[in-house]
Amino acid sequence: MLLEDVKIINLPKIEDQRGNLSFLESNNHIPFKIKRTYWIYDVPGGFARGGHAFLEQHEFIIALSGSFDVIVDDGKEKKTFTLNRSYYGLYIPSTLWREMNNFSTNSLAMVSSSTLFSDDDYVRDYDQFLKLKGI
């Protein structure tokens, strides 16, 4: 996959004086069927998450609370996306390196995944990632 395949996707936002509501649906708002959802929270200041690529898994990342940056790398160039609203998220297809950093206090990242967890799907070594990309 290429960096051009990474994109911000706006989600439905139903505004109401009692509070707003947003949602996402598999194969509708995001281009895959959700097999797993997890969340990242209580990240200490200065720490990063991610630092890997997936062979098969696609992800959709939402900042449910607070803000953080997602750096996506295709082996040739990097692009930073700042997530800070709960009504849009970042779609990242497989075979792209990703890292999350710059977490604000009390931030909450929700990640929807196209696959069940499999340790074999992870590429955790950057040099191995570059070889996979033919770089």
PDB file of C-alpha atoms in Angstrom:
ATOM      1  CA  MET A   1       0.000   0.000   0.000  1.00  0.00           C
ATOM      2  CA  LEU A   2       1.005   3.601  -0.492  1.00  0.00           C
ATOM      3  CA  LEU A   3       0.807   6.700   1.658  1.00  0.00           C
ATOM      4  CA  GLU A   4      -1.943   7.982  -0.682  1.00  0.00           C
ATOM      5  CA  ASP A   5      -4.126   5.107   0.553  1.00  0.00           C
ATOM      6  CA  VAL A   6      -4.109   6.526   4.100  1.00  0.00           C
ATOM      7  CA  LYS A   7      -7.009   8.906   4.643  1.00  0.00           C
ATOM      8  CA  ILE A   8      -9.057  10.797   7.164  1.00  0.00           C
ATOM      9  CA  ILE A   9     -12.661   9.593   7.075  1.00  0.00           C
ATOM     10  CA  ASN A  10     -15.438  11.758   8.451  1.00  0.00           C
ATOM     11  CA  LEU A  11     -18.055   9.871  10.425  1.00  0.00           C
ATOM     12  CA  PRO A  12     -21.732  10.748  10.802  1.00  0.00           C
ATOM     13  CA  LYS A  13     -22.251  13.447  13.409  1.00  0.00           C
ATOM     14  CA  ILE A  14     -25.723  13.824  14.838  1.00  0.00           C
ATOM     15  CA  GLU A  15     -25.840  17.093  16.734  1.00  0.00           C
ATOM     16  CA  ASP A  16     -28.257  17.484  19.615  1.00  0.00           C
ATOM     17  CA  GLN A  17     -28.529  19.998  22.450  1.00  0.00           C
ATOM     18  CA  ARG A  18     -28.222  17.041  24.842  1.00  0.00           C
ATOM     19  CA  GLY A  19     -24.893  16.023  23.287  1.00  0.00           C
ATOM     20  CA  ASN A  20     -23.630  14.795  19.954  1.00  0.00           C
ATOM     21  CA  LEU A  21     -23.511  11.237  18.655  1.00  0.00           C
ATOM     22  CA  SER A  22     -21.208   9.678  16.082  1.00  0.00           C
ATOM     23  CA  PHE A  23     -20.903   6.077  14.911  1.00  0.00           C
ATOM     24  CA  LEU A  24     -19.199   3.836  12.376  1.00  0.00           C
ATOM     25  CA  GLU A  25     -20.333   0.771  10.508  1.00  0.00           C
ATOM     26  CA  SER A  26     -18.281  -2.018   8.920  1.00  0.00           C
ATOM     27  CA  ASN A  27     -18.004  -1.843   5.132  1.00  0.00           C
ATOM     28  CA  ASN A  28     -19.940   1.417   5.154  1.00  0.00           C
ATOM     29  CA  HIS A  29     -17.998   4.210   6.816  1.00  0.00           C
ATOM     30  CA  ILE A  30     -14.763   2.239   6.836  1.00  0.00           C
ATOM     31  CA  PRO A  31     -13.588  -0.040   4.002  1.00  0.00           C
ATOM     32  CA  PHE A  32     -13.423  -3.308   5.932  1.00  0.00           C
ATOM     33  CA  LYS A  33     -15.355  -5.599   8.234  1.00  0.00           C
ATOM     34  CA  ILE A  34     -14.436  -5.000  11.871  1.00  0.00           C
ATOM     35  CA  LYS A  35     -13.039  -8.131  13.518  1.00  0.00           C
ATOM     36  CA  ARG A  36     -11.536  -6.524  16.630  1.00  0.00           C
ATOM     37  CA  THR A  37     -11.609  -3.229  18.503  1.00  0.00           C
ATOM     38  CA  TYR A  38      -9.175  -2.115  21.158  1.00  0.00           C
ATOM     39  CA  TRP A  39      -8.283   1.149  22.868  1.00  0.00           C
ATOM     40  CA  ILE A  40      -5.114   2.807  24.084  1.00  0.00           C
ATOM     41  CA  TYR A  41      -5.131   5.026  27.160  1.00  0.00           C
ATOM     42  CA  ASP A  42      -3.000   6.243  30.097  1.00  0.00           C
ATOM     43  CA  VAL A  43       0.032   6.670  27.833  1.00  0.00           C
ATOM     44  CA  PRO A  44       2.736   8.380  29.921  1.00  0.00           C
ATOM     45  CA  GLY A  45       4.084  11.702  28.636  1.00  0.00           C
ATOM     46  CA  GLY A  46       6.817  11.299  26.039  1.00  0.00           C
ATOM     47  CA  PHE A  47       5.994   7.672  25.231  1.00  0.00           C
ATOM     48  CA  ALA A  48       4.940   6.299  21.842  1.00  0.00           C
ATOM     49  CA  ARG A  49       2.769   3.381  20.760  1.00  0.00           C
ATOM     50  CA  GLY A  50       2.853   1.386  17.569  1.00  0.00           C
ATOM     51  CA  GLY A  51       6.217   1.275  15.877  1.00  0.00           C
ATOM     52  CA  HIS A  52       5.251  -1.565  13.541  1.00  0.00           C
ATOM     53  CA  ALA A  53       3.474  -2.525  10.328  1.00  0.00           C
ATOM     54  CA  PHE A  54       0.934  -5.230   9.612  1.00  0.00           C
ATOM     55  CA  LEU A  55       1.068  -7.722   6.754  1.00  0.00           C
ATOM     56  CA  GLU A  56      -2.736  -8.097   6.503  1.00  0.00           C
ATOM     57  CA  GLN A  57      -4.479  -5.912   9.072  1.00  0.00           C
ATOM     58  CA  HIS A  58      -6.172  -2.653   8.160  1.00  0.00           C
ATOM     59  CA  GLU A  59      -6.972  -0.168  10.945  1.00  0.00           C
ATOM     60  CA  PHE A  60      -9.229   2.760  11.649  1.00  0.00           C
ATOM     61  CA  ILE A  61      -8.062   4.978  14.514  1.00  0.00           C
ATOM     62  CA  ILE A  62     -10.244   7.518  16.333  1.00  0.00           C
ATOM     63  CA  ALA A  63      -9.323   9.947  19.101  1.00  0.00           C
ATOM     64  CA  LEU A  64     -12.337   9.467  21.362  1.00  0.00           C
ATOM     65  CA  SER A  65     -10.829  11.905  23.852  1.00  0.00           C
ATOM     66  CA  GLY A  66      -7.841  14.223  23.788  1.00  0.00           C
ATOM     67  CA  SER A  67      -5.363  14.221  20.937  1.00  0.00           C
ATOM     68  CA  PHE A  68      -2.359  12.396  19.534  1.00  0.00           C
ATOM     69  CA  ASP A  69      -0.345  12.176  16.337  1.00  0.00           C
ATOM     70  CA  VAL A  70      -0.148   9.185  14.014  1.00  0.00           C
ATOM     71  CA  ILE A  71       2.946   9.008  11.833  1.00  0.00           C
ATOM     72  CA  VAL A  72       2.510   6.771   8.792  1.00  0.00           C
ATOM     73  CA  ASP A  73       5.523   5.680   6.751  1.00  0.00           C
ATOM     74  CA  ASP A  74       5.572   3.838   3.427  1.00  0.00           C
ATOM     75  CA  GLY A  75       9.354   3.366   3.520  1.00  0.00           C
ATOM     76  CA  LYS A  76      10.042   6.358   1.290  1.00  0.00           C
ATOM     77  CA  GLU A  77       8.159   9.161   2.986  1.00  0.00           C
ATOM     78  CA  LYS A  78       6.334   9.873   6.230  1.00  0.00           C
ATOM     79  CA  LYS A  79       3.153  11.777   6.919  1.00  0.00           C
ATOM     80  CA  THR A  80       1.812  12.937  10.290  1.00  0.00           C
ATOM     81  CA  PHE A  81      -1.903  13.039  11.068  1.00  0.00           C
ATOM     82  CA  THR A  82      -3.171  14.769  14.196  1.00  0.00           C
ATOM     83  CA  LEU A  83      -6.319  13.173  15.588  1.00  0.00           C
ATOM     84  CA  ASN A  84      -8.293  15.284  18.042  1.00  0.00           C
ATOM     85  CA  ARG A  85     -12.009  14.862  17.330  1.00  0.00           C
ATOM     86  CA  SER A  86     -14.306  11.885  17.831  1.00  0.00           C
ATOM     87  CA  TYR A  87     -16.259  12.366  14.587  1.00  0.00           C
ATOM     88  CA  TYR A  88     -13.457  11.430  12.218  1.00  0.00           C
ATOM     89  CA  GLY A  89     -10.699   8.868  12.134  1.00  0.00           C
ATOM     90  CA  LEU A  90      -7.685   7.697  10.215  1.00  0.00           C
ATOM     91  CA  TYR A  91      -7.814   4.706   7.892  1.00  0.00           C
ATOM     92  CA  ILE A  92      -4.460   2.895   7.555  1.00  0.00           C
ATOM     93  CA  PRO A  93      -4.248  -0.084   5.181  1.00  0.00           C
ATOM     94  CA  SER A  94      -1.799  -2.950   5.654  1.00  0.00           C
ATOM     95  CA  THR A  95       1.949  -2.866   4.948  1.00  0.00           C
ATOM     96  CA  LEU A  96       2.490   0.684   6.195  1.00  0.00           C
ATOM     97  CA  TRP A  97       4.603   1.509   9.240  1.00  0.00           C
ATOM     98  CA  ARG A  98       2.755   3.433  11.930  1.00  0.00           C
ATOM     99  CA  GLU A  99       3.610   5.090  15.219  1.00  0.00           C
ATOM    100  CA  MET A 100       1.434   7.039  17.616  1.00  0.00           C
ATOM    101  CA  ASN A 101       2.924   9.764  19.820  1.00  0.00           C
ATOM    102  CA  ASN A 102       2.346  13.183  21.360  1.00  0.00           C
ATOM    103  CA  PHE A 103      -0.553  11.899  23.491  1.00  0.00           C
ATOM    104  CA  SER A 104      -2.367  14.597  25.446  1.00  0.00           C
ATOM    105  CA  THR A 105      -3.378  14.041  29.061  1.00  0.00           C
ATOM    106  CA  ASN A 106      -6.389  11.707  29.326  1.00  0.00           C
ATOM    107  CA  SER A 107      -6.350  10.883  25.620  1.00  0.00           C
ATOM    108  CA  LEU A 108      -8.206   7.797  24.467  1.00  0.00           C
ATOM    109  CA  ALA A 109      -7.484   6.137  21.120  1.00  0.00           C
ATOM    110  CA  MET A 110      -9.918   3.572  19.766  1.00  0.00           C
ATOM    111  CA  VAL A 111      -8.664   1.256  17.015  1.00  0.00           C
ATOM    112  CA  SER A 112     -10.931  -0.904  14.868  1.00  0.00           C
ATOM    113  CA  SER A 113      -9.127  -3.706  13.062  1.00  0.00           C
ATOM    114  CA  SER A 114      -9.886  -5.884  10.048  1.00  0.00           C
ATOM    115  CA  THR A 115      -8.348  -8.993  11.647  1.00  0.00           C
ATOM    116  CA  LEU A 116      -8.254 -10.873  14.878  1.00  0.00           C
ATOM    117  CA  PHE A 117      -5.004 -10.548  16.811  1.00  0.00           C
ATOM    118  CA  SER A 118      -2.135 -12.525  15.324  1.00  0.00           C
ATOM    119  CA  ASP A 119       1.449 -11.971  16.386  1.00  0.00           C
ATOM    120  CA  ASP A 120       2.519 -13.351  12.987  1.00  0.00           C
ATOM    121  CA  ASP A 121       0.883 -10.372  11.254  1.00  0.00           C
ATOM    122  CA  TYR A 122       3.242  -7.857  12.899  1.00  0.00           C
ATOM    123  CA  VAL A 123       6.427  -6.515  11.337  1.00  0.00           C
ATOM    124  CA  ARG A 124       8.263  -4.974  14.300  1.00  0.00           C
ATOM    125  CA  ASP A 125      11.712  -4.460  12.781  1.00  0.00           C
ATOM    126  CA  TYR A 126      12.022  -1.388  10.555  1.00  0.00           C
ATOM    127  CA  ASP A 127      14.778  -2.912   8.390  1.00  0.00           C
ATOM    128  CA  GLN A 128      12.562  -5.959   7.790  1.00  0.00           C
ATOM    129  CA  PHE A 129       9.726  -3.574   6.868  1.00  0.00           C
ATOM    130  CA  LEU A 130      11.944  -1.852   4.293  1.00  0.00           C
ATOM    131  CA  LYS A 131      12.863  -5.251   2.784  1.00  0.00           C
ATOM    132  CA  LEU A 132       9.179  -6.148   2.615  1.00  0.00           C
ATOM    133  CA  LYS A 133       8.561  -2.913   0.683  1.00  0.00           C
ATOM    134  CA  GLY A 134      11.510  -3.662  -1.641  1.00  0.00           C
ATOM    135  CA  ILE A 135      13.480  -0.651  -0.448  1.00  0.00           C
TER     136      ILE A 135
END
